Amino acid sequence: MFDVLFERGLDGRLYGLYLLSGLGWTLVLAFFGWWIAFLIGIVVGVGRTASNKIVSIASRLYVEVFRNIPLLVQMFLWFFVLPELLPSTAGSWIKQMPPPWGAFIPALICLALYTAARIAEQVRAGIEALPRGQSEASAALGLAPSQAYRFVIVPQAMRLIVPSLTSEVMGIYKNTSVAMTIGVLELTAESRQISEMTFQTFAAFGSATLIYLSLALCAYQLMTYIDDKVRIPGTGMTKRRRLLFVAAGGGKARRHE
Amino acid sequence: MMTLRGEKIMLQPESDASGTQPIVMVERLVRRYGAFTALNSVSLAVGKGEKIVICGPSGSGKSTLIRCINHIERHDSGRIVVDGIELRDQLADINSVRREVGMVFQSFNLFPHLSVSENCMLAPVKVRKLTRAEARDRAMTILRKVRIEDQADKYPGQLSGGQQQRVAIARALCMQPKVMLFDEPTSALDPEMVQEVLDTMVGLARDGMTMLCVTHEMGFAREVADRVVFMDQGTIVEESPPESFFQAAKTERARNFLKQIIR
Amino acid sequence: MRQAAGRPDAMSDLDFTVVLRAWPYLLSGLQFSFALTVTAFAIGMVLGTTFALIQHHEVPVLSQVVRSYIALIRSIPLILVLFWFFFLVPVVLGRFVGGGRSIPIGPTYTAFITFGLFEAAYYSEIIRVGLRSVNKGQFEACQALALSSFDTYRSVIMPQVLKVASPIILSQTIILFQDTSLVYVLSLTDLVGAASKMAQLNGRLVEMYLTVAVIYLAICSAASQCVAVLRKRNELPRVVRQ
């Protein structure tokens, strides 16, 4: 059934290689996109809980804008609109970027900023789920807010949200497929090409599906591994641990005002 | 409807010397959870209008026993016959039994999204096929009886624990059951609310309802019970009228238990 | 692709009057987006509830099938799902109804069916979690009152589940509304498709796409506020209050 992958396309390459090349672009987009998104997401997420009004409003604005516009529209904005809005020299320079990069860079920026907004909300939820007592104890010890965040709040919040970050990881590699609308030849785009050229629709889409499923499995395994590695000894769901959680001042969501 | 007290004490599962069939008959009931035997060949007969208090240490199987009577728990072997209907795995039999048996839970289990009167009206409308007007009349009558009719349009979340449990009793009564089962009805209540619920139960007893209560409230047992059944480790260890149970329990285990709970 | 845009030299060359002229057409595109969202919501909720109940009751073969379907759909991109259904729906319909030959039912109906089946996988998970969170005692009370299964779910369980899950369901629906933009790859005319077609005619890519972005931003922001309100209002009052 998957024999088509071993046939050759018009340019002499095996169709299987088309898929591999698509997978390559998918992975590169997802990988670099994720790390950029992660860094920005933590910053914005912390910003959402900051006591400084300007910072928290700016963060709120960022999240609202990048979460409420569909990813496809954002792709179009980065690819079609941004070069037009920039001063003519910068705009022309962008538009003259050679083919793969001309589409790849906007796609990467778009995906990263979109995912960062979603990660920011997870980070915010994690911070707010921490017991109020944590920030109170930090303050009582004389830690400045930035130190409290850096050494106490954020490390705990990040561990809390590892499971929900799993769905963001799985989300980013699925969202790379939207980049095909601006010309990035990622996995889904290549599978459609193969299907259009060979009419072996089932094999073409089937291979892509199997690859995505494998990616899902890998992502899930990876996140489970990470969850295990960063687990704080003594945390978990037993009654005794719940009591400890409560003793730490737990159970109430905290809000920075 | 007076209790047939004197005759009931002599009633054994196989005999009907008084000429009346027991309304609940449990014969050699067994219930296992994997390797653990919760009920080990338990037999009990309850006459119409009789009040039985079941007590014992935790894990003795007392809750399991009454939860088997209306098939909330399935039994593994033995027979249960309620009001002439034998409880088998057929849904028709199970539902027939459940129509005649009311249950009050330790954690009330009221429906939070329905008002008090709607809680009481739901089953009569859906199961007994009453019209909403008839169901509402019946609900108000019974709510009046448990002295909570002024809360009829409130929601469970707005009531205290004692009030909620009284609503739960009313809800069960609205089905006009022949037997009422109580599974530790006051254990989840703050001490000051226990009495209002017990008073309601005493009122029910005086009206002649057949009741099986799992409870630690020994004052209630003394006042109302025809028989106290003491269970331990899945078997009925002792069965006697309350006075003889409290004054002179026959078995060592019962005496130890009483020592622990009566201060 | 990009060189074709009518190219203003600076921001001041933007002409938003084209938006006014294109407005009716944009609106029809938006209507399509709404129609798709509403239909997918309806199909998705009905199917999703069914899937959730099947899994909750652990029906022997069916719950495995449902679980696999949901895992599959949630693991692959929506664009790929659209391509799959676009290809499969006529074939499947042909086998069951048309006596062998595949029935072309057109991209619009395919899109409606696809989004409904896609969202069902997501709504199902939301409802399944909601079902699990209902206190076991509620089921026991219904059993003790001899309520039928149907009445138990209809009058007691599902109202509680939907009340608690409504903020998350609305959030998912907002995501659905944004996802409908992907019918672009099927060349259907939703809001984005309409803007794209207008841009090809009047050469005003920038104005068209900025307008689309603003429209989505306005609608989704407003809806997100509703989610926040719902979340606050629908906290089910805890029954055991001591």
Coordinates of C-alpha atoms in Angstrom, one line a residue, chain B residues 67 70 72 95 98-99 101 103 105 109-113 122-123 126-127 156-161 164 171 175 188 190, chain C residues 135-148 151 154-157 159-160 163 236-242:
Chain B
R67 CA -27.1 -1.2 50.5
N70 CA -32.1 -2.0 47.5
I72 CA -27.1 -0.3 45.3
N95 CA -36.8 -1.2 40.1
R98 CA -36.5 0.4 44.7
R99 CA -39.9 1.9 44.3
V101 CA -37.7 1.1 49.5
M103 CA -32.9 5.3 51.2
F105 CA -27.5 8.5 52.6
N109 CA -26.8 13.2 47.8
L110 CA -29.4 15.9 47.1
F111 CA -29.5 17.2 43.5
P112 CA -27.7 20.6 43.7
H113 CA -29.2 22.0 40.6
L122 CA -38.6 14.3 40.4
A123 CA -39.0 10.6 41.2
K126 CA -40.8 10.2 36.5
V127 CA -41.3 6.8 38.2
P156 CA -29.6 22.5 48.7
G157 CA -26.5 24.7 48.7
Q158 CA -28.4 27.3 50.7
L159 CA -29.4 25.0 53.5
S160 CA -27.5 23.7 56.6
G161 CA -26.5 20.1 56.8
Q164 CA -30.4 19.0 53.8
R171 CA -37.4 13.1 49.1
M175 CA -42.1 7.8 46.8
A188 CA -21.7 13.7 58.5
D190 CA -22.2 18.9 63.0
Chain C
N135 CA -20.2 12.8 42.7
K136 CA -21.0 9.0 42.7
G137 CA -23.6 9.7 45.3
Q138 CA -25.7 11.4 42.7
F139 CA -25.9 8.2 40.7
E140 CA -26.7 6.2 43.9
A141 CA -29.5 8.6 44.9
C142 CA -31.1 8.2 41.5
Q143 CA -30.8 4.5 41.7
A144 CA -32.4 4.5 45.1
L145 CA -35.3 6.5 43.7
A146 CA -35.8 3.9 40.9
L147 CA -35.1 6.6 38.2
S148 CA -34.4 5.1 34.8
D151 CA -34.1 10.1 33.4
R154 CA -31.5 13.8 31.5
S155 CA -32.7 15.3 34.7
V156 CA -29.8 14.9 37.2
I157 CA -26.4 14.2 35.7
P159 CA -27.6 19.3 33.7
Q160 CA -24.8 19.3 36.4
K163 CA -23.4 23.7 34.0
L236 CA -22.0 24.9 41.4
P237 CA -22.9 25.7 45.0
R238 CA -21.2 23.0 47.1
V239 CA -24.0 20.8 48.5
V240 CA -22.3 19.8 51.7
R241 CA -22.2 23.0 53.7
Q242 CA -21.4 22.6 57.4

